[in-house]
Coordinates of C-alpha atoms in Angstrom, one line a residue:
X1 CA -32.0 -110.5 -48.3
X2 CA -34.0 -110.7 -45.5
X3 CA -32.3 -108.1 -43.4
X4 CA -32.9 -105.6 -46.5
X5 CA -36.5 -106.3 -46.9
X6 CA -37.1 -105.7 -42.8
X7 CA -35.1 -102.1 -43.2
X8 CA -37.0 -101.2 -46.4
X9 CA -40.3 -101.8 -44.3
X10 CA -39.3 -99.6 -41.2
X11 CA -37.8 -97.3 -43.4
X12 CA -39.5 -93.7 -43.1
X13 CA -41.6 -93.6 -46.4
X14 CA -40.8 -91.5 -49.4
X15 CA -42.3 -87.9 -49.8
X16 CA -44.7 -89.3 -52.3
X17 CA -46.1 -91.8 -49.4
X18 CA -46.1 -88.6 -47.2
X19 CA -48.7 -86.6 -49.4
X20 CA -50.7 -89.4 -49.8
X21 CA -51.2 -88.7 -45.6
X22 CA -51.6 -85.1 -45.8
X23 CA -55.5 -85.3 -45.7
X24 CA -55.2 -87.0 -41.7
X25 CA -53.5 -83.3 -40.6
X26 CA -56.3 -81.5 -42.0
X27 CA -58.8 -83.6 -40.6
X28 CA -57.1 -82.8 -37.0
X29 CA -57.1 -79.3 -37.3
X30 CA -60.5 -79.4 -38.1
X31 CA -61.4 -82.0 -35.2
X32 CA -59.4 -79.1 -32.8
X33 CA -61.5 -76.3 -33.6
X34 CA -64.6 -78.1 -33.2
X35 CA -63.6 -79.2 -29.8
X36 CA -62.8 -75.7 -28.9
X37 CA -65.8 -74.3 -30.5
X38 CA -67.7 -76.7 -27.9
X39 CA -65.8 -75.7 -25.1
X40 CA -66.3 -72.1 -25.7
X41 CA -70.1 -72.5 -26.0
X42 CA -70.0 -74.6 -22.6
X43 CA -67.8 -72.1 -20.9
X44 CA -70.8 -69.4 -22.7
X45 CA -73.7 -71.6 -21.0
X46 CA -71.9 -71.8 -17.5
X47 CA -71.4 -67.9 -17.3
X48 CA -75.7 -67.4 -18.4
X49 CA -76.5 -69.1 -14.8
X50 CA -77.1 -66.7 -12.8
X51 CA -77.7 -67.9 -9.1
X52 CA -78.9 -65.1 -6.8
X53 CA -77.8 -67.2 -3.3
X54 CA -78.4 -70.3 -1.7
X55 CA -81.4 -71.1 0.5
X56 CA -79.3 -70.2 3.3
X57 CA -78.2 -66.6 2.1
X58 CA -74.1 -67.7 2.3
X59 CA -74.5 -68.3 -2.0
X60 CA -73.4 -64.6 -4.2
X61 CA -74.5 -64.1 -7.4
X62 CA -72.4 -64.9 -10.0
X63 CA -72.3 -62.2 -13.0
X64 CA -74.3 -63.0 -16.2
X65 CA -73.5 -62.7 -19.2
X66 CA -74.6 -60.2 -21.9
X67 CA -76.4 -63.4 -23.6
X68 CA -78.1 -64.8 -20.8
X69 CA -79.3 -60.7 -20.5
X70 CA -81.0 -60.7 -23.7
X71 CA -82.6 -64.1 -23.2
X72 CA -83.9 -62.9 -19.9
X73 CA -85.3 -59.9 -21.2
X74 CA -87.1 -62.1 -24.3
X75 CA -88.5 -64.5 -21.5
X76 CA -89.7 -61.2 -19.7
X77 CA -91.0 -59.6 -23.1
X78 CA -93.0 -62.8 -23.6
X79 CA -94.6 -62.9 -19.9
X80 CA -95.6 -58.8 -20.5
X81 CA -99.4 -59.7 -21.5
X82 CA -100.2 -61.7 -18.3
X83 CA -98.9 -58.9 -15.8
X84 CA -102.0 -56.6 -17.3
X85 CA -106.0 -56.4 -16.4
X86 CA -106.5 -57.4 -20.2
X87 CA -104.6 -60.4 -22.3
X88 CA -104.4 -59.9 -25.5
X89 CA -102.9 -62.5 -27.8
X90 CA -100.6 -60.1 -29.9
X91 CA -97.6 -58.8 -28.1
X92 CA -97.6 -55.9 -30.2
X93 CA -100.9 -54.0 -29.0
X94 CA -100.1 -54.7 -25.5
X95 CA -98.4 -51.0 -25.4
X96 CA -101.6 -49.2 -26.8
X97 CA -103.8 -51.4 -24.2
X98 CA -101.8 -51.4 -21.1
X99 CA -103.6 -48.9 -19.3
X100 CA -106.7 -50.7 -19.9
X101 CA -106.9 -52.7 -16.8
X102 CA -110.9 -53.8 -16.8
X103 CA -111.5 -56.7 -15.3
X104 CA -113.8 -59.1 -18.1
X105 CA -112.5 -57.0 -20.3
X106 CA -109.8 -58.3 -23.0
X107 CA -108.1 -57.7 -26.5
X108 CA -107.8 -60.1 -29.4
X109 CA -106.2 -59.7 -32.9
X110 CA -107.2 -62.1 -35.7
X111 CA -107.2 -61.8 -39.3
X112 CA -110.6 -59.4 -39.4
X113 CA -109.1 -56.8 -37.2
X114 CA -108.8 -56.1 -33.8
X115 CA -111.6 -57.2 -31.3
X116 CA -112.4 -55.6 -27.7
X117 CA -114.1 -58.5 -26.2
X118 CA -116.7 -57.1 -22.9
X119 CA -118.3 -60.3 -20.8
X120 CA -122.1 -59.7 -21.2
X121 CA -122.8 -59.1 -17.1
X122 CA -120.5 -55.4 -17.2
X123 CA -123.2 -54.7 -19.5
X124 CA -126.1 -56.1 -19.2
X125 CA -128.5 -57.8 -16.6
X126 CA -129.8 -61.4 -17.1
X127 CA -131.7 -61.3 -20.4
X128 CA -131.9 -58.2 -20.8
X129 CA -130.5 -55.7 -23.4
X130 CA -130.9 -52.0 -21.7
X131 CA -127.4 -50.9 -20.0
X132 CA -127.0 -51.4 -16.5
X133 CA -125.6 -48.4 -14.4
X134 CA -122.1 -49.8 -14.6
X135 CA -121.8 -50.0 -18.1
X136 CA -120.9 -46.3 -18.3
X137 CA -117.5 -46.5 -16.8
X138 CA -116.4 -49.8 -18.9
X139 CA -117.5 -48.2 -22.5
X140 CA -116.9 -44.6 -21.5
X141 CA -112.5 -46.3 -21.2
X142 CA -113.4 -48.0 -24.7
X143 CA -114.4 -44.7 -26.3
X144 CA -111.2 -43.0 -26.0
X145 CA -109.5 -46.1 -27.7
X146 CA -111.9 -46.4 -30.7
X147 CA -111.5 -43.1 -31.5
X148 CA -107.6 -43.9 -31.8
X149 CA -108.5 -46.0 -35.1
X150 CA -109.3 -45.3 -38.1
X151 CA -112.1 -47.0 -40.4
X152 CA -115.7 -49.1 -39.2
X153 CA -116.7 -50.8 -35.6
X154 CA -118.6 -53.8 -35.6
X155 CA -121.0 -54.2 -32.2
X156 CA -120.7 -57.7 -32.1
X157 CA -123.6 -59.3 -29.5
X158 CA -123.2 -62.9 -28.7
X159 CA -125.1 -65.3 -26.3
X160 CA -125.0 -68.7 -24.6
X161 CA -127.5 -71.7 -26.1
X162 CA -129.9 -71.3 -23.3
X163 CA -133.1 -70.6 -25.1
X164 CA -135.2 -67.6 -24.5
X165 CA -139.0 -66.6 -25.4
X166 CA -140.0 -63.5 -24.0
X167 CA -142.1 -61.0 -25.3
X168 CA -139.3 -58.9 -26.3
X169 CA -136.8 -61.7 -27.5
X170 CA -138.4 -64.8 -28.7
X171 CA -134.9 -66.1 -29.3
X172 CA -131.4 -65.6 -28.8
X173 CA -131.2 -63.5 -31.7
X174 CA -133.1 -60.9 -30.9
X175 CA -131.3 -60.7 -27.7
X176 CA -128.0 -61.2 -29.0
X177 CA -128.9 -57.9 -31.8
X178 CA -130.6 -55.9 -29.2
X179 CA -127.7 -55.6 -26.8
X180 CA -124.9 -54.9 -29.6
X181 CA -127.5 -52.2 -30.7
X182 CA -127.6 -50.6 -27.4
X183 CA -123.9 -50.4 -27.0
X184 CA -123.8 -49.3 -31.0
X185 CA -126.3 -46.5 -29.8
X186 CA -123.8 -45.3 -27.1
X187 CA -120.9 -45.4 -28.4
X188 CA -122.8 -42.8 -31.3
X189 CA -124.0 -40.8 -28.2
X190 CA -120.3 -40.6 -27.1
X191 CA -119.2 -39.3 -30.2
X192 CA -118.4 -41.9 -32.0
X193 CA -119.6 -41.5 -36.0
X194 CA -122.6 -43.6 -36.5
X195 CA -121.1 -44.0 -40.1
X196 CA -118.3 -45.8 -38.8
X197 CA -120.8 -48.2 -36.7
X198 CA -123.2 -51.2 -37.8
X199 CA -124.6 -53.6 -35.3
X200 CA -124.6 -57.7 -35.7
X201 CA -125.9 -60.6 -33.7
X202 CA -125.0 -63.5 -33.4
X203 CA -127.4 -65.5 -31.2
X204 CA -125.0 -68.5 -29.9
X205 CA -123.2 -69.5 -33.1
X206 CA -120.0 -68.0 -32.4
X207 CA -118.6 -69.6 -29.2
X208 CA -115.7 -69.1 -27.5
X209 CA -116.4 -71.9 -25.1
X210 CA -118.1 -75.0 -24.6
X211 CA -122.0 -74.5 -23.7
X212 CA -121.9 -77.6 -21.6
X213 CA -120.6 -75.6 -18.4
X214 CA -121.6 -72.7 -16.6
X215 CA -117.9 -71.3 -17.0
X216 CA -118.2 -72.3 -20.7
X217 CA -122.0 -69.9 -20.8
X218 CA -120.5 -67.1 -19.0
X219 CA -117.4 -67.2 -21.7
X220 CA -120.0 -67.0 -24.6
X221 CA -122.5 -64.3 -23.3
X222 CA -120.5 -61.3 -24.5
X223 CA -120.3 -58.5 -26.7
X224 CA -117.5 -57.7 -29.2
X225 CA -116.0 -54.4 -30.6
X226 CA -114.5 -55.2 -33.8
X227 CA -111.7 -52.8 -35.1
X228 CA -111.5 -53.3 -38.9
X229 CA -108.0 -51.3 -39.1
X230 CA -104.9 -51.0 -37.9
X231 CA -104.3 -47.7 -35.1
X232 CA -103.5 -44.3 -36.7

């Protein structure tokens, strides 16, 4: 009796007890492909190194793959701004405004449109709001771009909060209008429409910066073309 009941339990089991089982073969096929799916993505990874030689020369290249290609040229793509004159925060103006290589000169898009940001001393001399001799060749370049848009321009004047009282400015906001109405009144002298134009300033209550430094003041003495629509 005993005999039987040891056979019965190394017996193989019945076809029943087998499809009660069949769920442990699925899981192993499915446990295979995800171990090759990881080996293919590591064997993917290896091939996108791409080492150009050792420090001593001896090193080839290996060949990179067509992935590690298009990564490279997104990385590149992203880093196209900072190779230019002018930084501007939206990737896609950066073809209209590559040429535009002005030093203290840059290009910012927010949700009021499209601002051409000038630092104050291209422009002007200390506290003072008449064009210096410069200022031709910086807004003469700016010209030819505003004329590429459609709809108004905002002359935007801004200063630091260093008070003045002279005669002719008793405060920052005269000072601050003064100058976006002199660059308003060339840009209308260039061609410009004087329709398309209107002249705001903003004394120091628009900083870009912190007041506190002389880096911060220089940052906030500026004046601001504002492009309320998109390029034709």
């Amino acid at each position: 009796m005993r005999d039987r009941n040891v056979r019965e339990v190394l017996a193989p089991g019945s076809a029943g007890e087998g499809d009660g089982e069949s769920w442990l073969v699925s899981y192993l096929d499915v446990l295979t492909l995800l171990i090759t799916l990881f080996v293919l993505l590591l064997s993917m990874a290896g091939n996108g190194l791409a080492v150009t030689g050792s420090r001593h020369g001896g090193e080839a290249a290996r060949q990179v793959s067509p992935l590690a290609q298009s990564s490279a040229i997104a990385v590149a793509g992203g880093l196209g701004p900072m190779a230019t004159g002018i930084q501007p925060r939206h990737d896609g103006l950066q073809p209209r405004f590559q040429g535009l290589e002005i030093e203290g000169v840059s290009v910012d898009e927010g949700a009021r449109g499209i601002t051409l940001r000038i630092d104050d001393n291209l422009l002007f001399a200390s506290g003072q709001a008449d064009l210096i001799s410069g200022a031709d060749r910086v807004l003469s370049r700016l010209v030819e771009l505003i004329e590429e848009f459609d709809g108004d321009v905002s002359v935007e004047g801004h200063t630091d909060s260093i008070p003045i009282a002279t005669a002719r400015f008793p405060s920052n906001w005269e000072l601050a209008t003064a100058r976006a109405i002199s660059v308003l009144r060339y840009l209308a002298n260039a061609g410009v429409e004087e329709a398309r134009l209107r002249a705001i300033g903003y004394a120091d209550t628009r900083p870009l910066e912190s007041n506190s430094t002389a880096e911060g003041r220089a940052a906030n003495r500026r004046v601001e073309l504002l492009l309320h629509q998109q390029p034709r």
